[in-house]
XYZ file of N, CA and C in Angstrom:
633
model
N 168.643 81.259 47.488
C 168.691 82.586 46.875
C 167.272 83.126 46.750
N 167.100 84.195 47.521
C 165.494 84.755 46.803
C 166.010 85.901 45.861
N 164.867 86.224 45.059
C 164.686 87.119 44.409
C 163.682 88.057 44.705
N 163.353 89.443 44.164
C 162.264 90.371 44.667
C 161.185 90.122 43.178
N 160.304 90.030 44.048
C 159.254 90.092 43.090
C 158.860 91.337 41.928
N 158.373 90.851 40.913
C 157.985 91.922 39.487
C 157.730 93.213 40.382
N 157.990 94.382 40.006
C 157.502 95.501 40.146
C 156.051 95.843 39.818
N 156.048 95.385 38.413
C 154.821 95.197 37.714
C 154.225 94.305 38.104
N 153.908 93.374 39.339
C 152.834 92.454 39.369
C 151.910 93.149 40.246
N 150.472 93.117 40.338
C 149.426 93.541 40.653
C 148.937 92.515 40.797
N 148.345 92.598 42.557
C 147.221 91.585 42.915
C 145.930 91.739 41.213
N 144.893 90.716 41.662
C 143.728 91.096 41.181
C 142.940 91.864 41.801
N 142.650 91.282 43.159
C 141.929 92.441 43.994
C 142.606 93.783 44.094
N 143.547 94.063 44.216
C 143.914 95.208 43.913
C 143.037 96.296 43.090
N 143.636 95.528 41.777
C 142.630 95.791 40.482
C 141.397 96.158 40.130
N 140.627 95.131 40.772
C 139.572 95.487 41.130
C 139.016 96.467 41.857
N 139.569 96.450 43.173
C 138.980 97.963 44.080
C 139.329 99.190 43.538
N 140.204 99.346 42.765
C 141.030 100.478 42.340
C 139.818 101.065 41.132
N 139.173 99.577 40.260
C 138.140 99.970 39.300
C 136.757 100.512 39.831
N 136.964 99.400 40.863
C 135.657 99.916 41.786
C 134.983 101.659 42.271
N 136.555 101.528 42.534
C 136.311 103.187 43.653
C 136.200 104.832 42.628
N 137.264 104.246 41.553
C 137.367 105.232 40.253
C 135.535 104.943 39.912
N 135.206 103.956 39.652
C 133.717 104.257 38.981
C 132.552 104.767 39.898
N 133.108 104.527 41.254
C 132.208 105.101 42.418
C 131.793 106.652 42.463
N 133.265 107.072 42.393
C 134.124 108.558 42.433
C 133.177 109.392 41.500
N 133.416 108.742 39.547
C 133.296 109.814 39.050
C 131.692 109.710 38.432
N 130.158 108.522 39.041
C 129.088 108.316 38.667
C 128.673 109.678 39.491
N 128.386 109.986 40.549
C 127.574 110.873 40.770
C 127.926 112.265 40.385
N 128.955 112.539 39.562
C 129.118 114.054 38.514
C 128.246 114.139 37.268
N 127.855 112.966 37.361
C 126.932 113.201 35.599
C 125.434 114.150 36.683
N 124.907 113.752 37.140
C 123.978 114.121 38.019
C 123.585 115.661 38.267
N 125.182 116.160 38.052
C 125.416 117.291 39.396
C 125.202 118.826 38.577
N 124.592 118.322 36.776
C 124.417 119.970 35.670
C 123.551 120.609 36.346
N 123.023 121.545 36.189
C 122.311 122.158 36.752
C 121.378 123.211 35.390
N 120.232 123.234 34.966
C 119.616 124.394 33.801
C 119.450 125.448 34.469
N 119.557 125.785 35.486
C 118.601 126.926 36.072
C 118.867 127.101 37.421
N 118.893 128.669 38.265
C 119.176 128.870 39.142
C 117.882 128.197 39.992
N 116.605 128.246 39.530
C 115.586 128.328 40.115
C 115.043 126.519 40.408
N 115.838 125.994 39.179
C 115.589 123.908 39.247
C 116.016 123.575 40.877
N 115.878 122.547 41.185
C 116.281 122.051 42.048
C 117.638 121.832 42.359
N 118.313 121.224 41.016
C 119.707 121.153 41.109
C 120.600 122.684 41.307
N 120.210 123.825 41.246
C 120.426 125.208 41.970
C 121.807 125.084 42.847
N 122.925 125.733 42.519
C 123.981 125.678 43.413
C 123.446 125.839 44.800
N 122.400 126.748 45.210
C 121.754 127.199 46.672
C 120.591 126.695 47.268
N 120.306 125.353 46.161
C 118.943 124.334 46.579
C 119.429 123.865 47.445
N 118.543 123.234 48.495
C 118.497 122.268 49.536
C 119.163 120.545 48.551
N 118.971 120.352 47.317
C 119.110 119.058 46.853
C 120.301 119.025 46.633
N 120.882 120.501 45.842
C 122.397 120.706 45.128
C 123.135 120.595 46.471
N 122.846 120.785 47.011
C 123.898 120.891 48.713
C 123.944 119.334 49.586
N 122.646 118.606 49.268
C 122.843 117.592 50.092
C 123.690 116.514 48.333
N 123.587 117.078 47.188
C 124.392 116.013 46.400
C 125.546 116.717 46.630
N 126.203 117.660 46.822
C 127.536 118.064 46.747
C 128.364 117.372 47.964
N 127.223 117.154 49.015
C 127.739 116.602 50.201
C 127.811 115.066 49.734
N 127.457 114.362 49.425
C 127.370 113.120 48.670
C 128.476 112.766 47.833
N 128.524 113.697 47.004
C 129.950 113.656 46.012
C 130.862 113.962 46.803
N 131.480 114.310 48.061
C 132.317 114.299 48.944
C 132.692 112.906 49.340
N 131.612 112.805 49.820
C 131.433 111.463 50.779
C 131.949 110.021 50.063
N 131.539 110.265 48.283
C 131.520 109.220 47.790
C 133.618 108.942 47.484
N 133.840 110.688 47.231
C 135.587 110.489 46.917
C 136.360 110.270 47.795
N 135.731 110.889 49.049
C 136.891 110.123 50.174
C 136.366 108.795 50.422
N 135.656 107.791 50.333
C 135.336 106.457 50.159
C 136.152 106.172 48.992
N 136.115 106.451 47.855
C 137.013 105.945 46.611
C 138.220 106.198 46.786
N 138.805 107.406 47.868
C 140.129 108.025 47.948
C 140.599 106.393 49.078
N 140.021 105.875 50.041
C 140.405 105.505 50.953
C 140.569 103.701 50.126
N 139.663 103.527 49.493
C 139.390 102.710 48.346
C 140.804 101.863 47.801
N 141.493 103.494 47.181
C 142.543 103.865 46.231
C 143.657 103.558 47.101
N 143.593 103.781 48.289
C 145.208 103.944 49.445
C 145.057 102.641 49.839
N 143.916 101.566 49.574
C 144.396 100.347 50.050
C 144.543 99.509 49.323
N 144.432 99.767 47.794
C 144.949 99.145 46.871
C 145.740 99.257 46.364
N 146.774 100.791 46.496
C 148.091 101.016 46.276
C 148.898 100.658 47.688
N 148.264 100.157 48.540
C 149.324 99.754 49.359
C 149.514 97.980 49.319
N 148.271 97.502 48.870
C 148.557 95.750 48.291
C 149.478 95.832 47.720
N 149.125 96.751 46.274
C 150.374 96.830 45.354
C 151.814 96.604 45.790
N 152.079 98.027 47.186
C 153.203 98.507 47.160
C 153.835 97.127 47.997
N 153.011 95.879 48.973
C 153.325 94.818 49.406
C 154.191 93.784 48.330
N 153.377 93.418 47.327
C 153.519 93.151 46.103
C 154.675 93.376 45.603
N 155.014 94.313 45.404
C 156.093 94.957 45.288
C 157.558 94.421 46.030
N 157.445 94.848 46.751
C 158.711 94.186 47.966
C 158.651 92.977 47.590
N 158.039 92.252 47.922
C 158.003 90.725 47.329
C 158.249 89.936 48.708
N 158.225 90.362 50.051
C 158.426 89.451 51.226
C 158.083 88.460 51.202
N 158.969 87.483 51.849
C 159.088 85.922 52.217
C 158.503 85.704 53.473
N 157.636 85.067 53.651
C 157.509 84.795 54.871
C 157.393 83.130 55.308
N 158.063 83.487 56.738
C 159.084 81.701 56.825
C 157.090 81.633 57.871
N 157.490 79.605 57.986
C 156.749 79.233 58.572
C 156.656 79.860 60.502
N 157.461 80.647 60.589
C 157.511 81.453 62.085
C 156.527 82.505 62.195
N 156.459 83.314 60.907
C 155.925 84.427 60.905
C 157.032 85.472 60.751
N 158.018 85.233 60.408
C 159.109 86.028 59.973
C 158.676 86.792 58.435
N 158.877 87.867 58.041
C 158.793 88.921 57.132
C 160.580 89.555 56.958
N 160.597 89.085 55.621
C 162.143 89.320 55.234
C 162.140 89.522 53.543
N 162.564 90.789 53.550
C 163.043 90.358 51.594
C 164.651 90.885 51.354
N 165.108 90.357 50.887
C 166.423 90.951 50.661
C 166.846 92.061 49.289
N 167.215 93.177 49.882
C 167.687 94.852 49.373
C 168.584 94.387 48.722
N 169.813 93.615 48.880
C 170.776 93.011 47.865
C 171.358 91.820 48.623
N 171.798 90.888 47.682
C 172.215 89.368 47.813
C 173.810 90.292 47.704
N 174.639 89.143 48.690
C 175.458 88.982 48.599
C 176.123 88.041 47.361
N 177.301 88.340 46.699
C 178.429 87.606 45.905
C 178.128 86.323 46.306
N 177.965 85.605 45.116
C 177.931 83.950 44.746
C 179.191 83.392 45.415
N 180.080 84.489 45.054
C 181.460 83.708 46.082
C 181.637 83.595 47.626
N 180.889 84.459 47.962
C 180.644 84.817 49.639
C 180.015 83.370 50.526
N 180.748 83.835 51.636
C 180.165 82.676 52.454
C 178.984 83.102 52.799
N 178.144 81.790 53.106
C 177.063 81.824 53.823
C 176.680 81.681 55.118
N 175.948 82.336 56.140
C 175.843 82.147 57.808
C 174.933 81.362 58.072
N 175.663 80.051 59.048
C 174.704 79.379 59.277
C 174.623 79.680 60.534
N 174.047 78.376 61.289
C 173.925 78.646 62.737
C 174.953 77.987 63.935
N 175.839 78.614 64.754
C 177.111 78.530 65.250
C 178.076 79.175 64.721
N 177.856 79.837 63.400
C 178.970 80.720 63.089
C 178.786 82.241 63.834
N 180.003 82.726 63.834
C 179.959 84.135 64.709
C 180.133 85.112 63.404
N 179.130 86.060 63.239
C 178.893 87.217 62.538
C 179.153 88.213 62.997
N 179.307 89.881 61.689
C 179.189 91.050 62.106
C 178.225 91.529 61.588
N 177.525 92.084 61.931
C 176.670 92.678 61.182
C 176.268 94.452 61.138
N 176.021 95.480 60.430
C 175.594 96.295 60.360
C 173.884 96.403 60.544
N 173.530 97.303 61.278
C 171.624 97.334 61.565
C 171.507 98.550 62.249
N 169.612 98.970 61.276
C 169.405 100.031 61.829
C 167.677 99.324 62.204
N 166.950 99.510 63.222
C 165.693 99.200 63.747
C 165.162 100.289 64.382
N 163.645 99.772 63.671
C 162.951 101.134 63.552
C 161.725 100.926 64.318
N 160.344 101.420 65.298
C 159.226 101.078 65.459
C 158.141 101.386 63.905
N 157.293 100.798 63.716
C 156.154 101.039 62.782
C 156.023 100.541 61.821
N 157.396 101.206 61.109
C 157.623 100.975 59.740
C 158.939 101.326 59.062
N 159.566 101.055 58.313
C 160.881 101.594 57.411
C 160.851 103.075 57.853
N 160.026 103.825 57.586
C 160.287 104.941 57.750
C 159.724 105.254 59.339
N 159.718 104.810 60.314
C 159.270 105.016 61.405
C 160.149 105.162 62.279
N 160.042 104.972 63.922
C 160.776 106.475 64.960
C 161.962 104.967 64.673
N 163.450 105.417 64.244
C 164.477 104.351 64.807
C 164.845 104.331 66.094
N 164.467 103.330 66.712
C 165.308 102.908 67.988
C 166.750 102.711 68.090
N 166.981 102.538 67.480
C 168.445 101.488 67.499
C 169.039 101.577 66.097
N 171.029 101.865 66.213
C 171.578 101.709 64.722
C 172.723 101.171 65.207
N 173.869 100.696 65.097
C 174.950 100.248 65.008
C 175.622 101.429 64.008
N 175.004 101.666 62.722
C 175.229 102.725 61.956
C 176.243 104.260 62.780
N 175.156 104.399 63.480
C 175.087 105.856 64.647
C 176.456 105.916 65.401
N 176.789 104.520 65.831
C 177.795 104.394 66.490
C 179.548 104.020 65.620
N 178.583 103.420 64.373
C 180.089 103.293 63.573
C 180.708 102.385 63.801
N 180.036 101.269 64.588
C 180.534 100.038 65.377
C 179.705 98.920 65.134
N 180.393 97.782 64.252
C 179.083 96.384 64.036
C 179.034 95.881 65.099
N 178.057 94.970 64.939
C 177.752 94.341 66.088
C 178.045 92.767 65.701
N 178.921 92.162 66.865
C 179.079 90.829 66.446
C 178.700 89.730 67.427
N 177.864 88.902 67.085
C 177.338 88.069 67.797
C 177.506 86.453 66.996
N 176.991 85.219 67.849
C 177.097 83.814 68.078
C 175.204 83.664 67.224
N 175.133 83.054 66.040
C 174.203 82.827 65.673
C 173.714 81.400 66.493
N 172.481 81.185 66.544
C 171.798 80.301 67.750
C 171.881 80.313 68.679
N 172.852 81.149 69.292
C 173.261 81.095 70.779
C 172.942 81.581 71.696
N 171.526 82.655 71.230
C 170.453 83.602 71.953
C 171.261 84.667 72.263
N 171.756 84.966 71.788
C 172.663 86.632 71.694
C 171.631 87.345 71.012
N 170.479 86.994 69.547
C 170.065 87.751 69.204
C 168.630 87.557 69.573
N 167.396 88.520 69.102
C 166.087 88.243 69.173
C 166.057 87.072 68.045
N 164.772 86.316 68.366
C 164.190 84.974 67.480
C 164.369 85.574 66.046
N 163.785 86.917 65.575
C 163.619 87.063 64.555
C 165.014 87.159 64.049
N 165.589 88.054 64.374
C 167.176 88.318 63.805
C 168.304 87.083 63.748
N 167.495 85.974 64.470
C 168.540 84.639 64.755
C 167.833 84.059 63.552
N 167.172 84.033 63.566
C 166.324 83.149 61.968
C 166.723 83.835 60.591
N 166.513 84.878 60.435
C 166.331 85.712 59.755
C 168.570 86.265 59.031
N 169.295 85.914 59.629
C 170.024 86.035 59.540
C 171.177 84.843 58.781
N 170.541 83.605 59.355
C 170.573 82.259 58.921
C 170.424 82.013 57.473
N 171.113 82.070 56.465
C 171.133 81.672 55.151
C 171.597 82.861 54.416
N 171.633 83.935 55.010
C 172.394 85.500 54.318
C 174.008 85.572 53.897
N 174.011 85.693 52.583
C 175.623 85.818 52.411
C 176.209 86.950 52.210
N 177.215 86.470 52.655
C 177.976 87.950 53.362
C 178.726 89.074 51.990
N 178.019 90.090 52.582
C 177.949 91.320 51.934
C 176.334 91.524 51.133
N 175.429 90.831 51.758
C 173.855 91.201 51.457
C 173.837 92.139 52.240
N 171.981 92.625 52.257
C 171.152 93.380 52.729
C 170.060 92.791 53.077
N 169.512 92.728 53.638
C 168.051 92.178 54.381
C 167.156 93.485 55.053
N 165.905 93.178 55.029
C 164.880 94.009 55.421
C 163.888 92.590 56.191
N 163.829 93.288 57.667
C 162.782 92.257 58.298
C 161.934 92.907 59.067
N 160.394 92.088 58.732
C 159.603 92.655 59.699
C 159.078 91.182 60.993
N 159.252 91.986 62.219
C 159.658 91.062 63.495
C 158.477 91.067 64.265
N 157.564 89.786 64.141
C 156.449 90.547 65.230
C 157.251 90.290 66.517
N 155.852 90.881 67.468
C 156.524 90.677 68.753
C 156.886 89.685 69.273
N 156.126 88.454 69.125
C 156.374 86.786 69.601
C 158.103 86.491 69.174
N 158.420 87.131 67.996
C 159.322 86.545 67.938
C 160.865 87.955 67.824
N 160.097 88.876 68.932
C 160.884 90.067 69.404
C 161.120 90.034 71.012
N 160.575 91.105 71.362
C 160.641 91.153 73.150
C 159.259 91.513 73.354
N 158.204 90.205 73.003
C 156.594 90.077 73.404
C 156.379 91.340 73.825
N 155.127 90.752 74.878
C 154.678 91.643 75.914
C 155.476 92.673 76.635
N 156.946 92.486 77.256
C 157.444 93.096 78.034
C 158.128 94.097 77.416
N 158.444 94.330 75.942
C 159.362 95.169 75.655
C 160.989 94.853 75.842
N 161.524 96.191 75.724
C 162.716 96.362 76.127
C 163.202 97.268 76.539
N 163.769 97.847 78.381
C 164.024 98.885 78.750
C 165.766 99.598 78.481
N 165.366 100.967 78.251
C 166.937 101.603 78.134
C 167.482 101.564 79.379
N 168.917 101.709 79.631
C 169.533 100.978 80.828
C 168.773 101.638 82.011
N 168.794 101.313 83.202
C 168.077 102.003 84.321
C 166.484 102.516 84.288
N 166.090 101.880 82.902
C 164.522 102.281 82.974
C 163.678 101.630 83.103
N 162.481 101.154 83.604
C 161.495 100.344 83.446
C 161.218 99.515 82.170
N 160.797 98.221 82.144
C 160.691 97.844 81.086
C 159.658 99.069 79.730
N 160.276 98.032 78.586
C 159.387 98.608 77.991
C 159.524 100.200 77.159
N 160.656 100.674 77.931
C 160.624 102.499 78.049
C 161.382 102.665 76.769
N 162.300 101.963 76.022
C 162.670 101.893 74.238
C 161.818 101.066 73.427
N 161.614 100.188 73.865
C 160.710 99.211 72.724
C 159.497 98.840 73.658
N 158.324 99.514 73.441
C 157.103 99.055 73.840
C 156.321 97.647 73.660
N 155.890 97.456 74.915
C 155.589 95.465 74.663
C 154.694 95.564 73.046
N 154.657 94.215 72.986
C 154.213 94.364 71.751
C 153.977 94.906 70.481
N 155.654 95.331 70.285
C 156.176 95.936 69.179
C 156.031 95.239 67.915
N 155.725 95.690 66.774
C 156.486 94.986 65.596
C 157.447 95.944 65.545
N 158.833 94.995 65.335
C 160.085 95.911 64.939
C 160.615 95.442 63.238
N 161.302 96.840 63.100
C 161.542 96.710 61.197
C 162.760 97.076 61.312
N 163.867 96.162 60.924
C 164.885 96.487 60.929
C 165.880 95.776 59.268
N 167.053 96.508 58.435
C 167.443 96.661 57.853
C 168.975 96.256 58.699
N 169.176 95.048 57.659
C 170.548 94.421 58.086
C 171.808 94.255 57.094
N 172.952 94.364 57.373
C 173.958 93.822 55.825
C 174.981 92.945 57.234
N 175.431 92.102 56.417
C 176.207 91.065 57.002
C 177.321 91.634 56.534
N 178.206 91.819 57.097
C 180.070 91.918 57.097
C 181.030 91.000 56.871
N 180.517 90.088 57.756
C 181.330 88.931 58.105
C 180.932 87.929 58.299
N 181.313 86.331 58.355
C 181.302 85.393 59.085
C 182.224 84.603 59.279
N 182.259 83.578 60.471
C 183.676 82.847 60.972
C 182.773 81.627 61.217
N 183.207 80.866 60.582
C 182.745 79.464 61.013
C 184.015 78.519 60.647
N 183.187 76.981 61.033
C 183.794 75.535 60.882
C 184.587 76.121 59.042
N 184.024 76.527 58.640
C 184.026 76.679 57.088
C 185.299 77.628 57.059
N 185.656 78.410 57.798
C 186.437 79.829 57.456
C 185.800 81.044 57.861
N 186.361 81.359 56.955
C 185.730 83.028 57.090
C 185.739 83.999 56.089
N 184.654 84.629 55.997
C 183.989 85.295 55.213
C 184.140 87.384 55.177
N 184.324 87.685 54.297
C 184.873 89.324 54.715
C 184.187 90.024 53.656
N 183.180 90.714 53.659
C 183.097 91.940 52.478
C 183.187 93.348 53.108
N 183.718 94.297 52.776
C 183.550 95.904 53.452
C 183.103 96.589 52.656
């Protein structure tokens, strides 16, 4: 069973850069009063213009600062597992304690939508779109490495979120739409992100049903 990690947990480094960049940001405004049109500090001095350019320089450094410590966070957040493959998986919802579990040789259905980039990036591929699961032979190379691993211990009527590098997608070569050159839907060396719920499973065990 996993669980998703605290909402509220925050790296330290996080923390830190976030203090960092805020104190970066707002030191060179004490600087920037000015007594007099005629001082140096002069909205139309040569000095007031090269610090105004400075105080630019310094917030988009603290701004860029800020976007990579709210994105540790937002990692953090999700709480991903990552298996000794290099698999990236957290699960959106666990399936019922009563539900079967998929191992490997059982035949599944599954619902999936896969995306290039990111969650919110161009989708390639849905089962969704078509309104039709997809059912395949777990281990039996019906699926990519990642989705055969990654599928393995999910009970039925979860949700899963995986991120797939390419080694353990369609590498180098991609994957072509019918009649096209490789490559021409899924570019070699994709990471693919795809969002899964299990339906079903049929194994040695029985079988398993949530809708």
């Amino acid at each position: 069973s996993i669980s998703l990690a605290s909402a509220f947990t925050t790296s330290p480094s996080a923390v830190t850069t976030t203090r960092r960049a805020r104190a970066m940001a707002m030191a060179p405004r004490v600087s920037m009063a000015s007594d007099s049109d005629s001082s140096p500090s002069s909205p139309s001095s040569p000095v007031a213009l090269t610090r105004r350019l400075l105080v630019r320089g310094v917030a988009t450094i603290g701004g860029l600062a800020l976007g990579r410590a709210k994105s540790a966070v937002a990692e953090d957040t999700l709480g991903f597992v990552t298996t000794p493959s290099g698999l990236k998986y957290y699960d959106v919802k666990e399936g019922p304690k009563e539900q079967q579990i998929a191992k490997s040789g059982d035949k599944v259905s599954i619902d999936y939508t896969g995306w290039l980039d990111d969650f919110d990036g161009k989708k390639f591929d849905s089962s969704l779109d078509r309104n039709i699961p997809l059912s395949l032979t777990l281990g039996s190379g019906q699926a990519i490495l990642g989705l055969d691993e990654g599928l393995t211990g999910m009970r039925v009527g979860g949700t899963r979120r995986f991120v797939i590098k390419p080694e353990l997608a369609y590498g180098g070569d991609g994957y072509p739409r019918s009649g096209d050159d490789k490559g021409s839907m899924i570019p070699g060396g994709s990471t693919l992100y795809f969002q899964v719920r299990l339906r079903s499973v049929k194994g040695l065990s029985g079988m398993g049903f949530f809708n």
